[in-house]
Coordinates of C-alpha atoms and ligand atoms in Angstrom, one line a residue:
M1 CA -26.1 16.7 -18.9
A2 CA -28.3 18.2 -16.2
I3 CA -30.2 14.9 -16.3
H4 CA -27.4 12.9 -15.0
I5 CA -25.9 15.4 -12.6
A6 CA -29.0 16.4 -10.7
P7 CA -30.0 13.2 -8.9
T8 CA -26.5 12.8 -7.4
L9 CA -26.2 16.4 -6.3
L10 CA -29.7 16.3 -4.8
A11 CA -28.7 13.1 -2.9
L12 CA -25.5 14.7 -1.6
V13 CA -27.3 17.8 -0.5
T14 CA -30.2 15.9 1.0
V15 CA -28.0 13.8 3.2
G16 CA -25.8 16.8 4.0
V17 CA -22.8 15.0 2.9
F18 CA -20.4 17.8 2.5
F19 CA -21.9 21.2 1.8
P20 CA -23.0 23.7 4.4
S21 CA -26.4 24.8 3.1
T22 CA -25.2 28.4 2.7
V23 CA -22.8 27.4 -0.1
T24 CA -25.0 24.9 -1.7
S25 CA -25.9 26.8 -4.8
S26 CA -22.3 27.9 -5.5
V27 CA -21.2 24.3 -5.0
L28 CA -23.9 23.1 -7.3
Q29 CA -22.6 25.5 -9.9
K30 CA -19.1 24.3 -9.4
L31 CA -20.2 20.7 -9.9
A32 CA -22.1 21.5 -13.0
A33 CA -19.1 23.5 -14.2
V34 CA -16.7 20.5 -13.8
D35 CA -19.0 18.2 -15.7
T36 CA -19.3 20.8 -18.4
C37 CA -15.6 21.3 -18.5
L38 CA -14.8 17.6 -18.7
T39 CA -17.4 17.1 -21.4
T40 CA -16.2 20.1 -23.4
A41 CA -12.7 18.8 -23.2
G42 CA -13.7 15.4 -24.4
V43 CA -12.7 13.6 -21.2
P44 CA -14.6 10.3 -20.8
T45 CA -16.5 10.2 -17.5
Y46 CA -18.9 7.9 -15.7
A47 CA -22.0 9.9 -15.0
S48 CA -22.7 10.6 -11.3
G49 CA -25.1 8.0 -10.0
S50 CA -24.7 5.6 -12.9
A51 CA -24.0 2.0 -12.2
D52 CA -20.5 2.3 -13.6
F53 CA -19.8 5.3 -11.3
T54 CA -21.2 3.5 -8.2
Q55 CA -19.1 0.5 -9.0
A56 CA -15.9 2.5 -9.6
I57 CA -16.2 4.4 -6.3
K58 CA -16.8 1.2 -4.3
P59 CA -13.6 1.1 -2.2
F60 CA -11.7 -2.0 -1.2
N61 CA -12.4 -1.0 2.4
L62 CA -16.2 -0.8 2.6
R63 CA -15.9 0.9 6.0
L64 CA -14.8 4.1 4.3
P65 CA -17.1 5.0 1.3
F66 CA -16.9 8.6 -0.1
T67 CA -18.7 10.4 -2.9
P68 CA -16.6 12.2 -5.5
V69 CA -18.0 15.2 -7.5
A70 CA -17.0 13.5 -10.7
L71 CA -15.1 10.5 -12.0
A72 CA -13.0 10.7 -15.2
V73 CA -12.0 7.6 -17.0
P74 CA -9.2 8.7 -19.3
S75 CA -7.7 6.6 -22.0
T76 CA -5.0 9.0 -23.1
V77 CA -2.5 11.2 -21.3
A78 CA -4.2 14.2 -22.9
H79 CA -7.5 13.2 -21.1
V80 CA -5.6 13.2 -17.8
Q81 CA -4.2 16.6 -18.5
A82 CA -7.6 18.0 -19.4
A83 CA -9.2 16.5 -16.3
V84 CA -6.6 18.0 -14.0
S85 CA -6.9 21.4 -15.7
C86 CA -10.7 21.4 -15.3
A87 CA -10.5 20.6 -11.6
A88 CA -7.6 23.0 -10.9
S89 CA -9.4 25.9 -12.6
L90 CA -12.5 25.2 -10.4
G91 CA -10.7 24.7 -7.1
I92 CA -11.7 21.0 -7.0
T93 CA -9.2 18.6 -5.4
V94 CA -8.0 15.7 -7.5
S95 CA -7.2 12.1 -6.6
A96 CA -5.9 9.4 -8.9
K97 CA -7.3 5.9 -8.4
S98 CA -5.4 2.9 -9.7
G99 CA -6.5 -0.3 -7.9
G100 CA -8.7 1.4 -5.3
H101 CA -7.0 -0.6 -2.5
S102 CA -6.0 2.2 -0.2
Y103 CA -7.0 1.2 3.4
A104 CA -8.3 4.7 4.0
S105 CA -9.9 4.9 0.5
H106 CA -7.5 7.6 -0.6
G107 CA -8.0 6.5 -4.2
I108 CA -11.5 7.9 -4.0
G109 CA -10.3 11.0 -2.1
G110 CA -10.4 9.9 1.5
E111 CA -13.2 12.4 1.9
N112 CA -16.1 13.6 -0.2
G113 CA -16.0 16.0 -3.1
H114 CA -12.9 15.1 -5.1
L115 CA -12.5 14.7 -8.9
I116 CA -11.4 11.1 -9.2
V117 CA -9.2 10.2 -12.2
D118 CA -9.6 6.4 -12.6
M119 CA -6.6 4.9 -14.3
L120 CA -8.1 1.6 -15.1
Y121 CA -7.5 1.9 -18.8
F122 CA -3.8 2.7 -18.3
N123 CA -3.1 -1.0 -18.0
N124 CA -0.6 -1.7 -20.9
I125 CA 2.4 -3.7 -20.0
T126 CA 5.3 -3.9 -22.5
V127 CA 8.6 -5.6 -21.7
D128 CA 11.9 -4.7 -23.5
K129 CA 13.9 -7.7 -22.7
S130 CA 17.1 -6.4 -24.2
S131 CA 17.3 -3.6 -21.6
S132 CA 15.5 -5.6 -18.8
T133 CA 12.9 -2.8 -18.6
A134 CA 9.1 -2.7 -18.8
M135 CA 6.6 0.1 -19.4
V136 CA 3.7 -0.4 -17.1
G137 CA 0.5 1.6 -16.9
T138 CA -0.4 2.7 -13.4
G139 CA -3.9 1.3 -13.5
A140 CA -2.7 -2.3 -14.0
R141 CA -3.3 -4.7 -11.1
L142 CA -0.4 -6.7 -9.7
G143 CA -1.5 -10.1 -10.8
N144 CA -1.8 -8.9 -14.4
V145 CA 1.5 -7.1 -14.2
A146 CA 3.3 -10.3 -12.9
T147 CA 1.7 -12.4 -15.6
A148 CA 2.4 -10.1 -18.5
L149 CA 6.1 -9.5 -17.4
Y150 CA 6.5 -13.3 -17.1
N151 CA 4.8 -14.0 -20.5
Q152 CA 6.9 -11.4 -22.3
G153 CA 10.3 -13.0 -21.7
G154 CA 10.4 -14.4 -18.2
Q155 CA 10.7 -11.1 -16.4
A156 CA 9.6 -9.9 -13.0
I157 CA 9.5 -6.9 -10.6
S158 CA 9.3 -6.9 -6.8
H159 CA 5.7 -6.3 -5.6
G160 CA 3.0 -7.1 -3.1
T161 CA 1.1 -10.3 -2.8
C162 CA -2.5 -9.4 -3.6
P163 CA -3.3 -9.6 -7.3
G164 CA -6.0 -6.9 -7.2
V165 CA -3.8 -4.2 -5.8
G166 CA -3.1 -1.4 -8.3
V167 CA 0.6 -1.0 -9.3
G168 CA 0.0 2.8 -9.2
G169 CA -0.7 3.2 -5.5
L170 CA 1.6 0.4 -4.4
A171 CA 4.7 1.6 -6.3
L172 CA 4.3 5.3 -5.4
H173 CA 4.3 4.5 -1.7
G174 CA 6.5 1.4 -1.2
G175 CA 5.5 -2.0 -2.5
Y176 CA 6.6 -4.9 -0.3
G177 CA 6.3 -8.6 -1.0
F178 CA 8.1 -11.9 -0.9
S179 CA 10.9 -10.7 -3.2
S180 CA 11.6 -7.4 -1.5
H181 CA 14.3 -8.6 0.9
T182 CA 16.1 -9.9 -2.2
H183 CA 15.3 -7.2 -4.8
G184 CA 13.9 -4.2 -2.8
L185 CA 10.6 -2.4 -2.9
T186 CA 8.5 -1.9 -6.0
L187 CA 9.5 1.8 -5.9
D188 CA 13.2 0.8 -6.0
G189 CA 12.6 -0.6 -9.4
I190 CA 11.2 2.6 -10.9
L191 CA 13.5 4.1 -13.5
E192 CA 11.1 6.7 -14.9
A193 CA 7.6 8.0 -14.3
T194 CA 5.4 9.9 -16.7
V195 CA 3.6 12.5 -14.6
V196 CA 0.8 15.0 -15.1
L197 CA 1.4 17.9 -12.8
A198 CA -1.0 20.2 -11.0
N199 CA -0.6 22.8 -13.9
S200 CA -1.6 20.0 -16.2
T201 CA 1.8 19.8 -18.0
V202 CA 3.2 16.3 -18.5
V203 CA 6.8 15.6 -17.5
T204 CA 9.2 12.7 -17.0
A205 CA 10.6 12.1 -13.6
S206 CA 13.8 10.1 -13.3
A207 CA 17.3 10.3 -11.7
T208 CA 18.2 12.9 -14.4
Q209 CA 14.9 14.6 -15.2
N210 CA 13.1 16.4 -12.4
P211 CA 15.1 14.5 -9.8
D212 CA 13.4 16.3 -6.9
L213 CA 10.0 15.2 -8.2
F214 CA 11.4 11.7 -8.8
W215 CA 12.5 11.6 -5.1
A216 CA 9.1 12.7 -3.9
L217 CA 7.1 10.3 -6.1
R218 CA 8.9 7.3 -4.6
G219 CA 7.2 7.3 -1.2
A220 CA 4.6 10.1 -1.4
G221 CA 3.4 10.0 -5.0
A222 CA -0.3 10.7 -4.5
S223 CA 0.6 14.3 -3.4
F224 CA 2.6 15.2 -6.5
G225 CA 0.7 14.4 -9.7
I226 CA -1.0 11.7 -11.6
V227 CA 1.5 9.1 -12.8
T228 CA 0.3 7.5 -16.1
N229 CA 3.2 5.1 -16.7
F230 CA 6.2 3.7 -15.0
K231 CA 9.4 2.4 -16.6
F232 CA 10.6 -0.4 -14.3
Q233 CA 13.9 -2.2 -14.2
T234 CA 13.0 -5.9 -14.4
F235 CA 14.9 -9.0 -13.3
T236 CA 14.7 -12.5 -14.6
A237 CA 11.9 -14.3 -12.8
P238 CA 13.7 -16.8 -10.5
S239 CA 12.8 -20.4 -10.7
P240 CA 12.6 -22.9 -9.0
N241 CA 12.0 -21.3 -5.6
I242 CA 11.5 -22.7 -2.1
V243 CA 8.0 -21.8 -0.7
F244 CA 7.7 -22.6 2.9
T245 CA 5.5 -22.4 6.0
Y246 CA 6.3 -23.4 9.6
M247 CA 3.4 -23.4 12.1
F248 CA 4.1 -22.9 15.7
S249 CA 2.2 -23.1 19.0
F250 CA 3.6 -21.2 21.9
G251 CA 2.7 -22.7 25.2
S252 CA 3.5 -19.6 27.2
Q253 CA 4.0 -15.9 26.7
Q254 CA 7.7 -16.3 27.6
Q255 CA 8.1 -18.8 24.7
A256 CA 6.5 -16.3 22.3
V257 CA 8.7 -13.5 23.6
S258 CA 11.8 -15.6 23.1
A259 CA 10.7 -16.5 19.5
I260 CA 10.1 -13.0 18.4
S261 CA 13.3 -11.9 20.0
A262 CA 15.1 -14.6 18.1
I263 CA 13.4 -13.5 14.9
Q264 CA 14.6 -10.0 15.5
T265 CA 18.2 -11.0 16.1
Y266 CA 18.1 -13.3 13.0
T267 CA 16.6 -10.5 10.8
R268 CA 19.2 -8.0 12.0
S269 CA 22.3 -9.9 11.3
T270 CA 21.9 -13.5 10.0
M271 CA 19.1 -13.6 7.4
P272 CA 20.5 -13.9 3.9
T273 CA 19.4 -11.6 1.1
E274 CA 17.8 -14.6 -0.8
L275 CA 15.3 -15.3 2.1
N276 CA 12.0 -13.5 2.4
M277 CA 9.8 -14.1 5.4
R278 CA 6.8 -13.1 7.4
F279 CA 5.6 -14.0 10.9
T280 CA 1.8 -14.1 11.0
I281 CA -0.5 -14.3 14.0
N282 CA -4.3 -14.8 13.7
P283 CA -6.9 -16.4 15.8
Y284 CA -6.2 -19.8 14.3
S285 CA -2.5 -20.1 13.7
T286 CA 1.0 -18.7 14.2
T287 CA 3.3 -19.1 11.2
L288 CA 6.6 -18.2 9.7
S289 CA 6.2 -18.3 5.9
G290 CA 8.0 -17.1 2.9
V291 CA 10.1 -17.7 -0.2
Y292 CA 13.8 -18.5 -0.6
Y293 CA 15.5 -17.9 -4.0
G294 CA 17.9 -20.8 -4.2
S295 CA 18.2 -24.5 -3.7
Q296 CA 16.5 -26.7 -1.1
A297 CA 19.9 -27.4 0.5
A298 CA 20.8 -23.7 0.7
F299 CA 17.4 -22.9 2.2
T300 CA 17.8 -25.6 4.9
A301 CA 21.2 -24.1 5.8
A302 CA 19.8 -20.6 5.8
I303 CA 16.8 -21.1 8.0
Q304 CA 18.5 -23.5 10.4
P305 CA 20.1 -20.8 12.7
L306 CA 16.6 -19.4 13.3
L307 CA 14.7 -22.7 13.7
S308 CA 17.3 -23.9 16.2
T309 CA 16.2 -21.1 18.5
M310 CA 12.5 -21.7 18.2
P311 CA 10.2 -24.4 19.6
A312 CA 9.7 -27.4 17.2
P313 CA 7.1 -26.4 14.6
L314 CA 3.7 -28.3 14.8
Y315 CA 3.9 -28.7 11.1
N316 CA 5.7 -27.4 8.0
T317 CA 5.5 -27.4 4.3
V318 CA 8.5 -26.8 2.1
Q319 CA 7.9 -26.9 -1.6
S320 CA 9.8 -26.1 -4.8
M321 CA 7.9 -24.0 -7.3
G322 CA 8.2 -22.0 -10.5
W323 CA 7.8 -18.2 -10.5
L324 CA 4.0 -17.8 -11.2
D325 CA 3.2 -20.6 -8.7
T326 CA 5.4 -18.9 -6.1
L327 CA 3.3 -15.8 -6.5
T328 CA 0.1 -17.8 -6.5
A329 CA 1.1 -19.5 -3.3
Y330 CA 0.5 -16.2 -1.6
S331 CA -2.1 -14.5 -3.8
N332 CA -5.3 -15.8 -2.2
G333 CA -6.7 -16.5 -5.7
A334 CA -5.9 -16.5 -9.4
L335 CA -3.3 -13.9 -10.5
A336 CA -5.3 -12.7 -13.4
T337 CA -7.9 -10.1 -12.6
T338 CA -10.5 -8.5 -14.9
L339 CA -11.5 -4.9 -15.5
N340 CA -14.6 -5.5 -13.3
Y341 CA -12.6 -6.8 -10.4
D342 CA -14.9 -6.5 -7.4
Y343 CA -13.5 -7.7 -4.1
H344 CA -13.9 -5.8 -0.8
E345 CA -13.5 -6.1 2.9
T346 CA -14.7 -4.2 6.0
F347 CA -11.9 -3.4 8.4
F348 CA -9.7 -1.1 10.4
A349 CA -5.9 -1.5 10.0
K350 CA -2.7 0.0 11.4
S351 CA 1.0 -0.4 10.8
L352 CA 4.3 0.0 12.6
M353 CA 7.8 0.2 11.2
P354 CA 10.1 -0.1 14.2
S355 CA 13.9 0.1 13.7
E356 CA 14.1 -2.2 16.7
L357 CA 11.9 -3.6 19.4
S358 CA 13.1 -3.5 23.0
D359 CA 12.6 -6.5 25.2
A360 CA 9.9 -4.5 27.0
A361 CA 8.1 -3.8 23.8
I362 CA 8.2 -7.5 22.7
T363 CA 6.9 -8.5 26.1
A364 CA 4.1 -6.0 26.0
F365 CA 3.1 -7.0 22.4
V366 CA 2.9 -10.7 23.4
A367 CA 1.0 -9.9 26.6
Y368 CA -1.6 -8.0 24.5
W369 CA -1.8 -11.0 22.1
F370 CA -2.4 -13.5 24.8
N371 CA -4.5 -11.4 27.2
T372 CA -6.6 -9.3 24.8
A373 CA -6.4 -10.5 21.1
K374 CA -7.1 -14.1 21.9
S375 CA -10.6 -13.1 23.2
N376 CA -11.4 -10.9 20.2
T377 CA -13.8 -13.0 18.1
R378 CA -13.5 -10.8 14.9
D379 CA -11.3 -12.0 12.0
W380 CA -8.1 -10.2 12.9
Y381 CA -4.4 -10.8 12.0
V382 CA -1.0 -9.3 12.6
M383 CA 1.7 -9.7 10.0
M384 CA 5.3 -9.0 10.9
D385 CA 7.3 -8.8 7.8
L386 CA 11.1 -9.3 8.2
H387 CA 11.7 -6.0 6.3
G388 CA 15.2 -4.8 7.2
G389 CA 18.6 -5.9 8.6
A390 CA 22.0 -6.4 7.1
G391 CA 20.9 -8.7 4.3
S392 CA 17.9 -6.7 3.1
A393 CA 17.9 -5.1 -0.3
I394 CA 15.5 -2.4 1.1
S395 CA 18.0 -1.4 3.9
K396 CA 20.9 -1.3 1.5
V397 CA 19.4 1.7 -0.3
A398 CA 20.5 4.9 1.3
A399 CA 18.0 6.3 3.8
D400 CA 17.5 9.5 1.9
A401 CA 17.6 8.1 -1.7
T402 CA 13.8 8.2 -1.9
S403 CA 11.1 9.7 0.1
Y404 CA 10.2 6.3 1.5
A405 CA 11.3 6.9 5.1
H406 CA 11.7 3.4 6.5
R407 CA 14.9 1.9 5.2
D408 CA 16.1 1.0 8.7
A409 CA 12.8 -0.6 9.9
I410 CA 13.6 -4.1 11.0
F411 CA 10.0 -5.2 10.9
K412 CA 7.0 -4.0 8.9
F413 CA 4.0 -4.7 11.1
Q414 CA 0.5 -4.8 9.7
F415 CA -2.4 -5.0 12.3
Y416 CA -5.8 -5.8 10.6
D417 CA -9.2 -6.3 12.2
R418 CA -12.2 -7.1 10.0
V419 CA -15.7 -8.2 10.1
D420 CA -16.8 -10.8 7.6
S421 CA -20.3 -9.3 7.3
G422 CA -22.0 -6.2 8.4
T423 CA -20.4 -3.0 9.6
Y424 CA -17.2 -2.6 11.7
P425 CA -18.3 -1.8 15.2
S426 CA -17.7 1.7 16.5
N427 CA -16.2 0.2 19.7
G428 CA -13.8 -1.9 17.7
F429 CA -11.1 0.8 17.2
P430 CA -9.5 0.5 20.7
F431 CA -8.5 -3.1 19.9
L432 CA -5.8 -2.3 17.4
N433 CA -5.0 1.1 18.8
G434 CA -4.3 -0.7 22.1
W435 CA -2.1 -3.3 20.4
V436 CA 0.1 -0.8 18.7
G437 CA 0.1 1.3 21.9
S438 CA 1.4 -1.7 23.8
I439 CA 4.6 -1.4 21.7
T440 CA 4.9 2.3 21.5
S441 CA 4.2 2.9 25.2
A442 CA 6.9 0.4 26.1
M443 CA 9.4 2.6 24.1
P444 CA 8.3 6.1 25.1
N445 CA 11.2 8.0 23.6
T446 CA 11.0 6.5 20.1
T447 CA 9.4 8.0 17.0
F448 CA 7.7 5.1 15.2
G449 CA 7.3 5.1 11.5
M450 CA 4.1 3.8 9.8
Y451 CA 3.5 2.6 6.3
I452 CA 1.2 4.9 4.1
N453 CA 0.3 1.8 2.0
Y454 CA -1.5 0.6 5.1
A455 CA -3.1 4.0 5.5
D456 CA -4.5 4.4 9.1
S457 CA -7.7 6.4 8.9
S458 CA -7.5 7.2 12.7
L459 CA -4.3 9.4 12.3
T460 CA -4.7 13.2 12.1
A461 CA -2.8 14.9 9.3
D462 CA 0.0 15.8 11.6
Q463 CA 0.3 12.3 13.0
A464 CA 0.3 10.9 9.5
H465 CA 2.9 13.2 8.2
T466 CA 5.3 12.3 11.0
A467 CA 4.6 8.6 11.0
Y468 CA 4.6 8.0 7.3
W469 CA 7.5 10.3 6.3
L470 CA 9.5 10.9 9.5
D471 CA 12.4 13.3 8.8
H472 CA 11.6 13.4 5.0
Y473 CA 8.5 15.4 5.6
P474 CA 10.0 18.9 5.5
K475 CA 11.7 18.3 2.2
L476 CA 8.4 16.9 0.8
T477 CA 6.6 20.1 1.7
T478 CA 9.3 22.1 -0.1
I479 CA 8.9 20.0 -3.3
K480 CA 5.1 20.2 -2.9
M481 CA 5.4 24.0 -2.8
A482 CA 7.3 23.9 -6.1
Y483 CA 5.0 21.4 -8.0
D484 CA 1.6 21.8 -6.4
P485 CA 1.4 24.9 -4.2
K486 CA -2.4 25.0 -4.3
K487 CA -2.8 21.4 -3.3
V488 CA -4.7 20.2 -6.3
F489 CA -3.6 16.7 -5.4
S490 CA -4.6 15.9 -1.9
N491 CA -6.3 13.7 0.7
P492 CA -6.7 14.0 4.4
Q493 CA -3.2 12.7 5.1
A494 CA -1.4 14.1 2.0
I495 CA 1.7 16.3 2.0
L496 CA 0.9 20.0 2.6
S497 CA 2.6 22.8 0.7
T498 CA 3.2 24.9 3.8
Ligands
FAD1 C1 -5.8 -7.0 -0.2 C2 -4.6 -6.0 -0.1 C3 -3.4 -6.6 -0.1 C4 -2.3 -5.8 0.0 N1 -1.0 -6.3 -0.1 C5 0.1 -5.5 0.0 C6 1.4 -6.1 -0.1 O1 1.6 -7.3 -0.2 N2 2.4 -5.2 0.0 C7 2.3 -3.9 0.1 O2 3.3 -3.2 0.1 N3 1.1 -3.3 0.1 C8 0.0 -4.1 0.1 N4 -1.3 -3.6 0.2 C9 -1.4 -2.1 0.3 C10 -1.4 -1.4 -1.0 O3 0.0 -1.3 -1.4 C11 -1.9 0.0 -0.9 O4 -3.3 -0.1 -0.5 C12 -1.8 0.7 -2.3 O5 -1.8 2.1 -2.0 C13 -3.0 0.4 -3.2 O6 -2.8 0.9 -4.4 P1 -4.0 1.0 -5.4 O7 -3.6 1.7 -6.6 O8 -4.7 -0.3 -5.5 O9 -5.0 2.0 -4.5 P2 -5.7 3.4 -4.7 O10 -6.6 3.4 -3.6 O11 -6.2 3.5 -6.1 O12 -4.5 4.4 -4.6 C14 -3.8 4.5 -3.4 C15 -3.2 5.9 -3.3 O13 -2.3 6.1 -4.3 C16 -2.7 7.2 -5.1 N5 -2.6 6.9 -6.5 C17 -3.1 5.8 -7.1 N6 -2.7 5.8 -8.4 C18 -2.0 6.9 -8.6 C19 -1.4 7.4 -9.8 N7 -1.5 6.8 -11.0 N8 -0.8 8.6 -9.7 C20 -0.7 9.2 -8.5 N9 -1.3 8.8 -7.4 C21 -1.9 7.6 -7.4 C22 -4.2 7.4 -4.8 O14 -4.6 8.7 -5.0 C23 -4.2 7.0 -3.3 O15 -3.7 8.1 -2.5 C24 -2.4 -4.4 0.1 C25 -3.7 -3.8 0.1 C26 -4.8 -4.6 0.1 C27 -6.2 -4.0 0.1
NAG2 C1 -2.4 0.6 -24.8 O1 -1.9 0.0 -26.0 C2 -2.8 0.1 -27.1 C3 -2.2 -0.7 -28.2 O2 -0.9 -0.3 -28.5 C4 -3.0 1.6 -27.5 O3 -3.9 1.7 -28.5 C5 -3.5 2.3 -26.3 O4 -3.5 3.7 -26.6 C6 -2.6 2.1 -25.1 N1 -3.3 2.7 -23.9 C7 -2.7 3.6 -23.1 C8 -3.5 4.2 -22.0 O5 -1.5 4.0 -23.3
NAG3 C1 13.0 9.0 28.0 O1 13.6 10.3 28.0 C2 13.5 10.9 29.3 C3 14.0 12.3 29.2 O2 15.2 12.3 28.3 C4 14.3 10.0 30.3 O3 14.3 10.6 31.6 C5 13.8 8.6 30.3 O4 14.6 7.8 31.2 C6 13.7 8.0 29.0 N1 12.9 6.8 29.0 C7 13.4 5.7 28.5 C8 12.5 4.4 28.7 O5 14.4 5.6 27.8
NAG4 C1 4.2 23.6 -14.6 O1 4.8 23.3 -13.3 C2 6.2 22.9 -13.4 C3 6.6 22.5 -12.0 O2 6.4 23.5 -11.0 C4 7.0 24.1 -13.9 O3 8.4 23.7 -14.0 C5 6.5 24.4 -15.3 O4 7.2 25.6 -15.8 C6 5.0 24.7 -15.2 N1 4.5 24.9 -16.6 C7 3.7 25.9 -16.9 C8 3.3 25.9 -18.4 O5 3.3 26.7 -16.1

C-alpha cells in the first residue's frame, strides 16, 4: 500500500498543493489512514497516481484540475457507505462524481484533498413500462440513459443535450434540455432517490419518505449525500418531432434589441408548451433552434407569431425526426458513450436566470455583444434558453416545491468562453464578467439567479449561495444541519450547515 500512496503524497507536498508544511506529517498520516480504511473495508479504489486515477480525475473543464486524496470506485451501495464512513471518521470531505462535467470541477471536489466517490459503475438502467418508471444509476451518462430508456419500451425522460453529462449531477441540480418546456426539468421527473447519508446510512428520499431531504436533493443534491439510484417517471418518447433552426443576421443593434424583446414577450405569454427553443449567439452565427412536439402544421402556426416580429431569417431548416434522431440533432456526436469517455474543454462560463429583462438590460446586453464580444477572437457563445413563461412545464411547478430556485426565470442564459488549445488566459475573465455585468448593472435593484449546473468558479461561497438558491438557501442550511452538520459532503460553493 505504501508503495502506491507515497509518490502522490510526495508530489502534493513538493508542489505545496494543499498542506501547510507544519501539518504535513499529520496529513500524511490521515491520507495513509483513509487508504488503509478503504482497503480494510473492501472498497475498490484507483491507486493515487495510477493511470486510472489520473484519467478519472481529469475534469471536463481542464482549466480547473484538482487532486483528491483518494478515489473510490464502488460497485455496491455497501461500498459507498463504507467509503463515506472512512472519510467521515477521518474528517475528510467527500464528493461524488458521476459524469465529471461540473464547470467548476465540483465532481472532483472543486478543491484539492477530497475523497472522490466515482459512480461510474452505477450505470444500470431498468424500465418498468407498466408503471412508466425507470431505475437509473447516477453514474450513467445521458446518451446511454436516453438510448436504454428508448430501447426498453420507447420511454424517455427530460434531460440535457450533451451525451457525456452524468445523470447524477444533472438531475440533482436541474437538468434542462429540448423537452423541458414541455415536460419539466430532469429533477421534476425524480420519484425516488436512494441516498447514502453523511452518517453512512442509506435511505430513500421521496414525497413520502424523508420529504425534506427529497426537497433538498432536487436542486442542491451534492451537499446532502451520495445518490446511488434514481427512480424516474418516464413518458412515451414522442415521435415524429419537428427539429428546426432559423439563422438571423441583425444589421443594427436596434434590430437585435427588438428581436430579443420580441422573444421575451413571446416566451412570457404566447409560446406553447409543446415548443422548446434556444437563441444562440456565437462569433459565426445567430440562431433560434429547438424542437416542437407535434405536427408540421401545428409548428408553423405556433412559431408564426414570433417570426412575424423578427427580420426574415437568412436560412432555415425544419425537419421531421424520430426521438433518438431528435436527441442526436443536438448531441454533438453519437448518443452512446463508453466507460472510458474522454472529452474535455478549457473554458470559463457563467449563467444568469432573469425573471425578466428590462429594455435597458436588453439594450446593454446587445451593446456588449456588438461592441465587445464581436472583437473577442476566442471560441465564445451565449445560449439563451426560453426557460419559463405561461406555457412552461418548469414554471408550472410551484416555486417552493423543490430547492431548484428558478421556476420564474424567463430565460436561462449560459455564457461560455473557451480556448481550443492551450490555457485559458488570466486576462480572459473580465470578458464574460463584463457581459453578465452589462445586464445586472442595467437592473440594479434586482437579485439575479444563476444555475449551479453551470457552476461559476469566480463566485465566492456567499455569492454562489444567493445566486444559485435565492430564498431557498436558509431552508437548505436547516436541512443540511439535520443531515450533514459536519459538512462531510461539500465543495467551495456547497450548502453550509450554519
Ligand atoms: C458539455 C456539457 C453540456 C451540458 N449540457 C447541459 C444541458 O443541456 N442542460 C443542463 O441542464 N446542463 C448541462 N450541462 C451542465 C451539467 O448539467 C452539469 O455540469 C452537471 O452538474 C454535470 O453532472 P455530472 O454528473 O456530469 O458532473 P459531476 O462533475 O460528476 O458532478 C456535478 C456535481 O454533482 C455532484 N454529484 C454528482 N453525482 C452525484 C451523486 N451521485 N450524488 C450526489 N452528488 C453528486 C458532484 O459532487 C458535483 O457537485 C452541460 C455540461 C457540459 C460540460
Ligand atoms: C447492475 O446490474 C447487474 C445485473 O443485474 C448487477 O449485477 C449489478 O450489481 C448492478 N450494479 C449496480 C451498481 O447496481
Ligand atoms: C433602486 O432602488 C433605489 C432605492 O430604493 C431607488 O432610489 C432607485 O430608483 C431604484 N433604481 C431602479 C433602476 O429602479
Ligand atoms: C443518520 O442520519 C439520519 C439523518 O440525520 C438520522 O435520521 C439517522 O438516525 C442517523 N442514523 C444513525 C445510525 O445515526
